Coordinates of C-alpha atoms in Angstrom, one line a residue:
X275 CA -391.3 134.1 -79.0
X276 CA -393.6 135.3 -76.2
X277 CA -396.5 137.8 -76.6
X278 CA -398.5 139.5 -74.0
X279 CA -402.1 138.4 -73.5
X280 CA -404.2 141.7 -73.6
X281 CA -406.7 140.4 -71.1
X282 CA -404.5 139.2 -68.3
X283 CA -401.2 140.9 -69.1
X284 CA -399.5 137.4 -69.2
X285 CA -397.0 136.1 -71.8
X286 CA -397.8 133.2 -74.2
X287 CA -395.5 131.5 -76.8
X288 CA -395.8 132.8 -80.4
X289 CA -395.7 129.3 -81.8
X290 CA -398.8 128.3 -79.9
X291 CA -400.8 131.1 -81.7
X292 CA -401.8 128.8 -84.6
X293 CA -404.8 129.8 -86.9
X294 CA -408.1 128.4 -85.8
X295 CA -411.6 128.4 -87.2
X296 CA -414.4 130.5 -85.8
X297 CA -416.1 127.5 -84.2
X298 CA -412.9 126.2 -82.5
X299 CA -412.0 127.0 -79.0
X300 CA -408.7 128.5 -78.0
X301 CA -406.2 125.8 -76.8
X302 CA -404.8 125.6 -73.3
X303 CA -402.7 128.6 -73.8
X304 CA -405.8 130.8 -73.7
X305 CA -405.6 134.0 -71.7
X306 CA -408.5 132.6 -69.6
X307 CA -406.1 129.9 -68.2
X308 CA -403.4 130.9 -65.7
X309 CA -400.2 128.9 -66.3
X310 CA -398.5 127.9 -63.0
X311 CA -395.5 126.3 -64.8
X312 CA -394.0 127.0 -68.2
X313 CA -394.0 123.2 -68.9
X314 CA -397.9 123.3 -68.9
X315 CA -397.8 124.8 -72.4
X316 CA -396.1 121.7 -74.0
X317 CA -398.3 120.2 -76.6
X318 CA -399.0 116.5 -77.3
X319 CA -397.0 116.7 -80.5
X320 CA -393.8 117.5 -78.6
X321 CA -391.3 114.8 -78.0
X322 CA -391.6 112.8 -74.8
X323 CA -388.6 112.4 -72.4
X324 CA -388.3 108.7 -73.3
X325 CA -388.2 109.7 -77.0
X326 CA -385.4 112.1 -76.4
X327 CA -383.5 109.5 -74.4
X328 CA -383.8 107.0 -77.2
X329 CA -382.4 109.5 -79.7
X330 CA -379.2 109.9 -77.6
X331 CA -378.3 106.3 -78.4
X332 CA -377.6 107.4 -82.0
X333 CA -375.3 110.2 -80.9
X334 CA -371.6 109.3 -80.8
X335 CA -369.1 111.6 -79.0
X336 CA -366.0 112.6 -80.7
X337 CA -362.9 111.4 -78.8
X338 CA -360.3 114.1 -78.3
X339 CA -356.8 113.2 -77.1
X340 CA -355.6 115.0 -74.0
X341 CA -351.9 115.9 -73.2
X342 CA -351.6 114.1 -69.9
X343 CA -348.0 115.1 -69.4
X344 CA -348.8 118.7 -69.8
X345 CA -351.8 118.4 -67.5
X346 CA -349.6 116.8 -64.8
X347 CA -346.9 119.4 -65.1
X348 CA -349.3 122.3 -64.9
X349 CA -351.2 120.9 -61.9
X350 CA -350.6 123.3 -59.0
X351 CA -348.9 122.0 -55.9
X352 CA -350.9 122.2 -52.7
X353 CA -349.8 124.7 -50.1
X354 CA -347.2 123.5 -47.6
X355 CA -349.6 123.6 -44.7
X356 CA -351.8 121.1 -46.4
X357 CA -349.1 118.4 -46.1
X358 CA -350.1 115.7 -43.7
X359 CA -347.3 115.0 -41.2
X360 CA -346.7 111.6 -39.6
X361 CA -346.7 109.6 -42.8
X362 CA -343.3 110.4 -44.3
X363 CA -340.1 108.3 -44.4
X364 CA -337.2 109.6 -42.2
X365 CA -333.5 108.6 -42.5
X366 CA -331.4 109.1 -39.3
X367 CA -327.6 109.4 -39.3
X368 CA -325.6 109.7 -36.1
X369 CA -321.9 110.4 -35.6
X370 CA -319.9 110.3 -32.4
X371 CA -320.1 108.8 -28.9
X372 CA -322.5 106.3 -27.4
X373 CA -324.3 109.2 -25.7
X374 CA -325.0 110.7 -29.1
X375 CA -326.2 107.3 -30.3
X376 CA -328.6 107.1 -27.4
X377 CA -330.0 110.5 -28.3
X378 CA -330.5 109.2 -31.9
X379 CA -332.3 106.1 -30.6
X380 CA -334.7 108.2 -28.6
X381 CA -335.5 110.5 -31.5
X382 CA -336.1 107.6 -33.8
X383 CA -338.5 106.0 -31.2
X384 CA -340.6 109.2 -30.8
X385 CA -340.9 109.7 -34.6
X386 CA -341.9 106.1 -35.2
X387 CA -344.4 106.2 -32.3
X388 CA -346.0 109.2 -33.9
X389 CA -346.4 107.4 -37.3
X390 CA -343.3 108.3 -39.3
X391 CA -341.5 105.4 -41.0
X392 CA -337.8 105.1 -40.1
X393 CA -335.9 103.9 -43.1
X394 CA -332.3 102.7 -43.6
X395 CA -332.4 103.9 -47.3
X396 CA -331.4 107.5 -47.5
X397 CA -332.6 107.9 -51.1
X398 CA -336.2 106.8 -50.1
X399 CA -336.5 109.2 -47.2
X400 CA -338.5 112.4 -47.4
X401 CA -336.4 113.9 -44.5
X402 CA -332.9 113.4 -43.2
X403 CA -332.3 113.8 -39.5
X404 CA -328.5 114.4 -39.0
X405 CA -327.2 113.9 -35.5
X406 CA -323.7 115.5 -35.3
X407 CA -320.5 115.2 -33.3
X408 CA -318.2 118.1 -32.6
X409 CA -315.2 116.3 -31.1
X410 CA -313.1 116.2 -34.3
X411 CA -312.9 118.1 -37.5
X412 CA -313.5 115.0 -39.7
X413 CA -316.8 114.2 -38.0
X414 CA -318.0 117.8 -38.6
X415 CA -316.8 117.6 -42.2
X416 CA -318.9 114.4 -42.8
X417 CA -321.8 116.2 -41.2
X418 CA -321.4 119.3 -43.4
X419 CA -321.1 117.1 -46.6
X420 CA -324.3 115.2 -45.6
X421 CA -326.2 118.5 -45.4
X422 CA -325.0 119.5 -48.8
X423 CA -325.9 116.1 -50.3
X424 CA -329.4 116.3 -48.7
X425 CA -329.9 119.8 -50.2
X426 CA -328.8 118.6 -53.7
X427 CA -331.3 115.8 -53.5
X428 CA -334.1 118.1 -52.3
X429 CA -334.5 116.4 -49.0
X430 CA -336.0 118.1 -46.0
X431 CA -333.3 118.4 -43.2
X432 CA -333.3 118.5 -39.4
X433 CA -330.0 119.0 -37.7
X434 CA -329.3 117.7 -34.2
X435 CA -326.3 116.9 -31.9
X436 CA -323.4 118.9 -30.6
X437 CA -322.3 120.9 -33.8
X438 CA -325.4 123.1 -34.2
X439 CA -325.8 123.3 -30.4
X440 CA -322.3 124.7 -29.9
X441 CA -322.3 127.0 -32.9
X442 CA -325.8 127.5 -34.3
X443 CA -324.8 130.5 -36.4
X444 CA -322.4 128.9 -38.8
X445 CA -323.2 129.8 -42.4
X446 CA -323.9 126.3 -43.6
X447 CA -326.6 125.9 -40.9
X448 CA -328.6 129.0 -41.9
X449 CA -332.2 128.4 -42.9
X450 CA -332.2 124.8 -41.6
X451 CA -334.2 123.3 -38.7
X452 CA -332.2 122.6 -35.6
X453 CA -333.0 120.7 -32.4
X454 CA -330.8 121.1 -29.4
X455 CA -329.3 118.2 -27.3
X456 CA -331.6 119.1 -24.4
X457 CA -334.7 119.3 -26.6
X458 CA -334.8 115.8 -28.2
X459 CA -338.1 115.1 -26.6
X460 CA -339.6 117.7 -29.0
X461 CA -338.2 116.1 -32.2
X462 CA -341.7 115.3 -33.5
X463 CA -342.6 119.0 -33.4
X464 CA -339.5 120.1 -35.3
X465 CA -339.9 117.4 -37.9
X466 CA -343.6 118.1 -38.4
X467 CA -342.9 121.8 -39.1
X468 CA -340.0 121.0 -41.3
X469 CA -342.1 118.7 -43.4
X470 CA -344.5 121.6 -43.9
X471 CA -341.7 123.7 -45.2
X472 CA -340.9 125.8 -42.1
X473 CA -337.6 126.3 -40.4
X474 CA -337.5 125.7 -36.6
X475 CA -334.8 126.1 -34.0
X476 CA -335.1 124.7 -30.5
X477 CA -331.9 125.3 -28.6
X478 CA -332.9 127.0 -25.4
X479 CA -332.8 125.8 -21.8
X480 CA -335.9 124.0 -20.6
X481 CA -337.6 125.2 -17.5
X482 CA -340.5 124.1 -15.2
X483 CA -341.9 126.9 -13.0
X484 CA -338.7 128.8 -13.3
X485 CA -336.5 125.8 -12.5
X486 CA -333.9 124.8 -15.0
X487 CA -334.3 121.3 -16.3
X488 CA -331.8 118.9 -17.9
X489 CA -332.3 116.8 -21.0
X490 CA -335.0 114.4 -22.1
X491 CA -336.9 111.9 -19.9
X492 CA -335.5 108.4 -19.7
X493 CA -339.0 106.8 -20.3
X494 CA -339.4 108.2 -23.8
X495 CA -339.9 105.7 -26.7
X496 CA -336.8 104.7 -28.5
X497 CA -335.6 102.3 -31.3
X498 CA -332.4 100.6 -30.3
X499 CA -329.9 100.2 -33.1
X500 CA -329.2 96.8 -31.6
X501 CA -332.3 95.4 -29.8
X502 CA -329.9 93.5 -27.5
X503 CA -328.0 96.5 -26.2
X504 CA -329.5 99.4 -24.1
X505 CA -327.4 102.6 -24.1
X506 CA -328.2 104.4 -20.9
X507 CA -327.1 108.0 -20.4
X508 CA -326.6 108.6 -16.7
X509 CA -325.9 112.4 -17.0
X510 CA -327.5 115.1 -19.1
X511 CA -326.8 118.8 -19.3
X512 CA -327.9 122.1 -17.9
X513 CA -327.1 125.6 -19.1
X514 CA -323.4 126.5 -18.8
X515 CA -322.0 129.1 -16.5
X516 CA -318.8 131.0 -17.2
X517 CA -316.8 132.6 -14.5
X518 CA -313.7 134.8 -14.8
X519 CA -311.8 136.9 -12.3
X520 CA -309.2 139.7 -12.4
X521 CA -306.0 139.9 -10.3
X522 CA -307.9 142.5 -8.2
X523 CA -310.3 139.8 -7.0
X524 CA -313.2 141.0 -9.0
X525 CA -315.3 138.1 -10.3
X526 CA -317.6 138.1 -13.3
X527 CA -320.2 135.4 -14.1
X528 CA -322.2 134.8 -17.2
X529 CA -324.8 132.1 -17.7
X530 CA -325.9 130.8 -21.1
X531 CA -329.6 130.6 -20.2
X532 CA -330.4 132.0 -23.6
X533 CA -329.4 130.4 -27.0
X534 CA -326.0 132.0 -27.3
X535 CA -322.9 132.0 -29.3
X536 CA -319.7 133.1 -27.8
X537 CA -316.1 133.8 -28.7
X538 CA -313.1 134.9 -26.7
X539 CA -309.5 135.8 -27.1
X540 CA -306.6 135.0 -24.8
X541 CA -304.4 137.9 -25.8
X542 CA -303.1 140.4 -23.2
X543 CA -306.0 142.7 -23.9
X544 CA -308.9 140.4 -23.7
X545 CA -312.2 140.8 -25.4
X546 CA -315.3 138.6 -24.8
X547 CA -318.1 138.7 -27.3
X548 CA -321.4 136.8 -27.3
X549 CA -324.7 137.2 -29.0
X550 CA -328.2 136.0 -28.5
X551 CA -330.7 134.5 -31.0
X552 CA -332.1 138.0 -31.3
X553 CA -328.8 139.2 -32.8
X554 CA -328.1 141.4 -29.7
X555 CA -324.4 141.4 -29.2
X556 CA -322.5 142.1 -26.0
X557 CA -318.8 142.9 -25.7
X558 CA -316.6 143.2 -22.6
X559 CA -312.9 143.9 -22.6
X560 CA -310.2 144.3 -20.0
X561 CA -306.6 145.2 -20.1
X562 CA -305.8 143.2 -17.0
X563 CA -304.5 139.6 -16.9
X564 CA -307.6 137.5 -16.6
X565 CA -308.4 133.9 -15.6
X566 CA -311.5 132.2 -16.8
X567 CA -313.1 128.8 -16.0
X568 CA -316.2 127.0 -17.0
X569 CA -318.1 123.9 -16.0
X570 CA -319.7 121.3 -18.2
X571 CA -321.3 117.9 -18.1
X572 CA -317.9 116.2 -17.6
X573 CA -316.7 118.8 -15.1
X574 CA -313.4 119.2 -16.9
X575 CA -312.2 122.4 -18.6
X576 CA -310.1 120.9 -21.3
X577 CA -308.8 123.6 -23.6
X578 CA -309.2 121.5 -26.8
X579 CA -312.7 120.2 -26.2
X580 CA -315.8 121.6 -27.7
X581 CA -318.4 119.1 -26.5
X582 CA -318.8 121.1 -23.2
X583 CA -320.1 124.0 -25.3
X584 CA -323.0 121.9 -26.4
X585 CA -323.7 119.5 -23.5
X586 CA -323.6 122.1 -20.7
X587 CA -323.3 121.6 -16.9
X588 CA -323.4 118.3 -15.1
X589 CA -327.0 117.1 -14.4
X590 CA -327.3 113.6 -13.1
X591 CA -330.4 111.5 -13.5
X592 CA -331.8 110.2 -10.2
X593 CA -330.7 106.6 -9.3
X594 CA -334.3 105.3 -9.2
X595 CA -335.1 106.6 -12.7
X596 CA -331.9 104.9 -14.1
X597 CA -332.8 101.6 -12.3
X598 CA -336.3 101.7 -13.7
X599 CA -335.1 102.3 -17.2
X600 CA -332.6 99.4 -16.8
X601 CA -335.4 97.1 -15.6
X602 CA -337.6 98.0 -18.5
X603 CA -334.8 97.3 -20.9
X604 CA -334.2 93.8 -19.5
X605 CA -338.0 93.2 -19.8
X606 CA -337.7 94.0 -23.5
X607 CA -335.0 91.4 -24.1
X608 CA -331.9 93.5 -23.6
X609 CA -328.9 91.4 -22.5
X610 CA -326.1 94.1 -22.4
X611 CA -326.4 97.5 -20.7
X612 CA -324.0 100.3 -21.5
X613 CA -323.6 103.3 -19.2
X614 CA -322.6 106.4 -21.0
X615 CA -321.8 110.0 -20.2
X616 CA -319.2 112.6 -21.2
X617 CA -317.6 111.5 -17.9
X618 CA -319.1 108.6 -16.1
X619 CA -317.0 109.1 -13.0
X620 CA -318.5 112.5 -12.4
X621 CA -322.0 111.0 -11.9
X622 CA -323.9 112.1 -8.8
X623 CA -321.7 115.0 -7.7
X624 CA -324.6 117.4 -8.3
X625 CA -327.3 115.4 -6.5
X626 CA -325.3 114.2 -3.4
X627 CA -324.4 110.7 -4.6
X628 CA -321.7 108.9 -6.6
X629 CA -321.0 106.3 -9.3
X630 CA -320.4 103.3 -7.0
X631 CA -323.8 103.8 -5.3
X632 CA -325.5 103.8 -8.7
X633 CA -323.6 100.7 -9.8
X634 CA -324.5 98.7 -6.8
X635 CA -328.2 99.5 -7.3
X636 CA -328.0 98.5 -11.0
X637 CA -326.4 95.1 -10.5
X638 CA -329.3 94.2 -8.3
X639 CA -331.6 94.2 -11.3
X640 CA -329.3 92.7 -14.0
X641 CA -330.5 89.2 -14.8
X642 CA -328.0 86.3 -14.5
X643 CA -325.8 86.2 -17.5
X644 CA -326.6 89.7 -18.7
X645 CA -323.7 92.2 -18.5
X646 CA -323.0 95.8 -17.7
X647 CA -320.4 97.9 -19.4
X648 CA -319.1 101.1 -17.9
X649 CA -318.4 104.2 -20.0
X650 CA -315.4 106.6 -20.0
X651 CA -314.2 108.2 -16.8
X652 CA -311.4 110.7 -16.3
X653 CA -308.7 109.9 -13.7
X654 CA -309.6 112.6 -11.1
X655 CA -313.0 111.3 -10.4
X656 CA -312.3 107.6 -10.2
X657 CA -309.3 108.2 -7.8
X658 CA -311.9 109.0 -5.1
X659 CA -313.6 105.6 -5.5
X660 CA -310.8 103.1 -6.4
X661 CA -311.6 100.5 -3.7
X662 CA -315.3 100.4 -4.5
X663 CA -314.7 100.5 -8.3
X664 CA -312.4 97.5 -8.0
X665 CA -315.1 95.5 -6.2
X666 CA -317.7 96.4 -8.8
X667 CA -315.4 95.5 -11.7
X668 CA -315.0 92.0 -10.4
X669 CA -318.8 91.4 -10.1
X670 CA -319.9 88.5 -12.4
X671 CA -322.4 90.8 -14.1
X672 CA -320.0 93.7 -14.8
X673 CA -317.4 93.6 -17.5
X674 CA -313.8 94.0 -16.2
X675 CA -313.3 96.9 -18.5
X676 CA -312.7 100.6 -18.1
X677 CA -311.9 103.5 -20.5
X678 CA -309.6 106.0 -18.9
X679 CA -308.2 108.6 -21.3
X680 CA -304.6 109.8 -20.5
X681 CA -304.2 112.0 -23.7
X682 CA -300.5 112.6 -23.0
X683 CA -297.7 111.3 -20.7
X684 CA -296.2 114.7 -20.4
X685 CA -297.2 116.7 -17.3
X686 CA -296.5 120.0 -19.1
X687 CA -298.8 119.0 -21.9
X688 CA -301.5 117.9 -19.5
X689 CA -301.2 121.2 -17.7
X690 CA -301.7 123.1 -21.1
X691 CA -304.7 120.8 -21.7
X692 CA -306.1 121.7 -18.2
X693 CA -306.6 117.9 -17.6
X694 CA -306.5 118.4 -13.8
X695 CA -304.3 115.3 -13.2
X696 CA -300.7 114.3 -13.7
X697 CA -299.2 111.1 -15.3
X698 CA -298.6 109.7 -11.8
X699 CA -302.4 109.9 -11.1
X700 CA -303.2 107.9 -14.2
X701 CA -300.6 105.3 -13.4
X702 CA -301.9 105.0 -9.9
X703 CA -305.4 104.2 -11.2
X704 CA -304.2 101.7 -13.7
X705 CA -301.8 99.9 -11.4
X706 CA -304.3 99.6 -8.6
X707 CA -307.0 98.2 -10.9
X708 CA -304.6 95.8 -12.6
X709 CA -303.7 94.5 -9.1
X710 CA -307.2 94.2 -7.7
X711 CA -309.0 93.2 -10.9
X712 CA -306.8 90.5 -12.6
X713 CA -307.1 90.6 -16.4
X714 CA -308.9 93.9 -16.5
X715 CA -308.9 95.7 -19.9
X716 CA -307.8 99.3 -19.7
X717 CA -308.6 101.4 -22.8
X718 CA -307.1 104.9 -23.2
X719 CA -306.9 107.9 -25.6
X720 CA -303.8 109.8 -26.8
X721 CA -303.6 113.1 -28.7
X722 CA -300.6 113.6 -30.9
X723 CA -299.3 117.1 -31.7
X724 CA -301.1 119.1 -29.1
X725 CA -300.0 122.8 -29.2
X726 CA -296.7 123.1 -27.3
X727 CA -295.9 119.4 -27.4
X728 CA -292.1 118.9 -27.8
X729 CA -290.3 115.8 -29.1
X730 CA -289.4 115.0 -25.5
X731 CA -293.1 115.3 -24.5
X732 CA -294.0 112.9 -27.3
X733 CA -291.3 110.4 -26.3
X734 CA -292.8 110.2 -22.8
X735 CA -296.1 109.2 -24.3
X736 CA -294.4 106.5 -26.4
X737 CA -292.7 105.1 -23.3
X738 CA -296.1 104.9 -21.5
X739 CA -297.6 102.9 -24.4
X740 CA -294.6 100.6 -24.4
X741 CA -294.8 100.0 -20.7
X742 CA -298.5 99.3 -20.4
X743 CA -299.2 97.8 -23.9
X744 CA -302.8 98.9 -23.9
X745 CA -305.0 96.4 -25.8
X746 CA -307.3 99.2 -26.8
X747 CA -305.7 102.5 -27.8
X748 CA -307.4 105.4 -29.6
X749 CA -304.8 107.6 -31.2
X750 CA -305.9 111.0 -32.4
X751 CA -304.0 113.6 -34.4
X752 CA -304.8 117.0 -32.8
X753 CA -307.4 119.1 -34.6
X754 CA -308.0 122.7 -33.4
X755 CA -311.7 123.1 -32.8
X756 CA -313.0 126.7 -33.4
X757 CA -313.9 128.5 -30.3
X758 CA -311.5 126.6 -28.0
X759 CA -308.5 128.1 -26.3
X760 CA -306.2 125.4 -27.9
X761 CA -307.2 126.7 -31.3
X762 CA -305.7 130.1 -30.4
X763 CA -302.3 128.6 -29.3
X764 CA -299.3 128.2 -31.6
X765 CA -299.8 125.0 -33.5
X766 CA -297.4 122.1 -34.0
X767 CA -296.6 121.8 -37.8
X768 CA -299.0 119.5 -39.6
X769 CA -296.3 117.2 -40.9
X770 CA -294.9 116.8 -37.3
X771 CA -298.4 115.9 -36.0
X772 CA -298.9 113.4 -38.8
X773 CA -295.5 111.8 -38.2
X774 CA -296.0 111.4 -34.5
X775 CA -299.4 109.8 -35.1
X776 CA -297.7 107.3 -37.4
X777 CA -294.9 106.6 -35.0
X778 CA -297.3 105.9 -32.1
X779 CA -299.5 103.7 -34.3
X780 CA -296.4 101.7 -35.2
X781 CA -295.6 101.2 -31.5
X782 CA -299.2 100.1 -30.8
X783 CA -299.1 97.5 -33.7
X784 CA -295.8 96.1 -32.5
X785 CA -297.3 93.9 -29.9
X786 CA -300.2 91.4 -29.8
X787 CA -302.2 91.7 -26.6
X788 CA -304.2 88.5 -26.9
X789 CA -301.7 85.8 -28.0
X790 CA -301.5 84.3 -24.4
X791 CA -305.2 83.6 -24.5
X792 CA -305.1 81.0 -27.1
X793 CA -306.3 77.7 -25.6
X794 CA -308.5 79.3 -22.9
X795 CA -312.1 78.3 -22.4
X796 CA -314.3 81.3 -22.0
X797 CA -317.9 82.3 -21.5
X798 CA -318.9 84.9 -24.1
X799 CA -322.1 86.9 -24.7
X800 CA -323.1 87.1 -28.4
X801 CA -324.7 90.5 -29.3
X802 CA -324.1 91.4 -33.0
X803 CA -322.8 90.5 -36.4
X804 CA -319.3 91.3 -37.7
X805 CA -318.9 94.0 -40.3
X806 CA -317.9 91.5 -43.0
X807 CA -321.0 89.4 -42.0
X808 CA -318.8 86.2 -41.7
X809 CA -319.0 85.9 -37.9
X810 CA -321.1 86.8 -34.8
X811 CA -319.4 89.1 -32.4
X812 CA -319.3 88.2 -28.7
X813 CA -317.4 89.6 -25.7
X814 CA -315.8 87.8 -22.8
X815 CA -315.8 89.1 -19.3
X816 CA -312.9 91.5 -20.0
X817 CA -314.9 92.9 -23.0
X818 CA -312.5 91.5 -25.4
X819 CA -314.0 90.8 -28.9
X820 CA -314.5 87.1 -29.6
X821 CA -315.6 86.0 -33.1
X822 CA -317.8 82.9 -33.1
X823 CA -319.6 80.9 -35.9
X824 CA -322.8 82.4 -37.3
X825 CA -325.3 80.1 -35.6
X826 CA -328.7 81.9 -35.1
X827 CA -329.2 80.0 -31.9
X828 CA -326.2 81.9 -30.4
X829 CA -327.5 85.5 -30.9
X830 CA -328.3 87.1 -27.5
X831 CA -327.0 84.1 -25.7
X832 CA -324.2 83.1 -23.4
X833 CA -322.0 80.5 -25.1
X834 CA -318.9 78.6 -23.9
X835 CA -316.1 78.6 -26.4
X836 CA -312.5 77.5 -26.8
X837 CA -310.1 80.2 -28.1
X838 CA -308.1 79.0 -31.0
X839 CA -306.8 82.2 -32.8
X840 CA -306.0 85.8 -31.9
X841 CA -305.5 89.0 -33.8
X842 CA -304.6 92.5 -32.9
X843 CA -308.2 93.4 -32.0
X844 CA -310.0 90.1 -31.7
X845 CA -310.0 86.5 -30.6
X846 CA -311.7 83.6 -32.4
X847 CA -313.7 81.0 -30.4
X848 CA -315.1 77.5 -31.3
X849 CA -318.2 76.6 -29.3
X850 CA -317.6 73.7 -27.0
X851 CA -319.5 70.5 -28.2
X852 CA -322.8 70.1 -26.2
X853 CA -322.2 73.5 -24.7
X854 CA -325.0 74.9 -22.6
X855 CA -326.4 77.8 -24.5
X856 CA -328.7 80.0 -22.4
X857 CA -330.2 83.4 -22.6
X858 CA -329.7 86.0 -19.9
X859 CA -332.7 87.9 -21.0
X860 CA -336.0 87.6 -19.0
X861 CA -338.1 87.9 -22.2
X862 CA -337.8 87.8 -26.0
X863 CA -335.9 90.7 -27.5
X864 CA -337.8 93.3 -29.6
X865 CA -337.6 93.0 -33.3
X866 CA -335.2 95.2 -35.1
X867 CA -336.8 98.6 -35.6
X868 CA -339.5 98.0 -33.0
X869 CA -340.3 100.8 -30.7
X870 CA -339.3 100.4 -27.0
X871 CA -341.2 101.9 -24.2
X872 CA -344.6 102.0 -25.7
X873 CA -347.5 101.3 -23.4
X874 CA -349.3 98.1 -24.4

């Protein structure tokens, strides 16, 4: 207790007011002494600090068990914005063409360069990047199922490729992050925001000072799926332009500069509907007979194809940029260069050049022994350059191989498809190249059961296959793609389409295209491992698949082999004893998963 000192008005402790004799003096707590600190009133009898410390040694705490599980469960999660991006694991899945695979490689490279770990184990990944293809229904079905599986496993998801670009408003895409085919150079931004729990959509047209730009730069980092193969896209896309005209000569044009979704009907009374990302909907109708056209990256207007809705108008990369990218690839150990596009033959039409000019520039920088493979080209565009193309395809550093889709051998079906050529044009191309490029491999595509295809139309296609015996033939049952004119047409019954597909497959498997090659000695370039992991896969100069023994010294090398066996899709070769094995690469290949294009 404290009491007030009457003389000074100060407080003193009650316990210090002990009885004293008349001849004793007041202790230090006297009113005559001013206390600066309350500790000054501690007497000598009080415990010293060291005494109190000693006493603690005889005090034993009581241990109390703690419910760790309950504590962990109740621990609050940090807010999403506190997540540190750039350290998560990402799994990337790509469907579709080599162009799409190239986009996937670029996205992987940028993410890895930023710090994300690219994993091949989907279950270990924090985020799935799904790069889609819109050519066929089955590919989109796989894409949709992968989205569902990711959501069931509580994975973050980013969607890319042609499906969300062409139809971003589909129900199963709602609430998910999307990156457009022309925006892949911003994949890090989209992934970063998605990791934080946000939903981002980048689908618009890129511009620079008002000028429309195409796709991503060629010098971006990438991770090649196969370090020995560079997939080089020679065209990209711009925004699409739709033009239609009436019989009165009135012409209407609409450009998809915004992120837009569009539908149209080909009935007598036509209605055109499109909507922007802001949910503003525009509708225009006319009772007149109308004609409509559109242009896309491949320049065709095929009534069954949906890829053009996603990839946009033709936009060719400049020749010097393509050559620089090729040179960089060879400096990183690449020994095989693939040129890819929705239509390789259309290259350069928008920038005042052409495909042969590009190819002659590229072969100048290809090291001895390395090889160049051309991508798909439609008949109308290669017809203009047959002489030059034949010379290029006989060059020792270019595979004598060309993929020329015919789709049907019926002119009426080709007209309904709007393929812009007739069967005679296709035959002219093939016959000319077979004459000028001995041994050339011609690959082609055929669609079975296109709307309006009759039995007679189909038999014309069967005769074409029997006549040319294509060694590589892609047979596709027709699938109507939503939003395409062919989907609106009267369909061939499903069982008829299925039967025609089986019949044509039977014709294709009735001949063996490689039997005559047994006993030949060939130079082959080894680039990968077979699916069953029993052989290495190589290709001869006609891009025919040759299986060779798994000798690590062969990988990425040119090897001389003797052909001793053939199958429907392959040859088998035995390396010649004491054969000269040499690498066409001018440097050591990058390790699998290593990022290409980083400045050292």
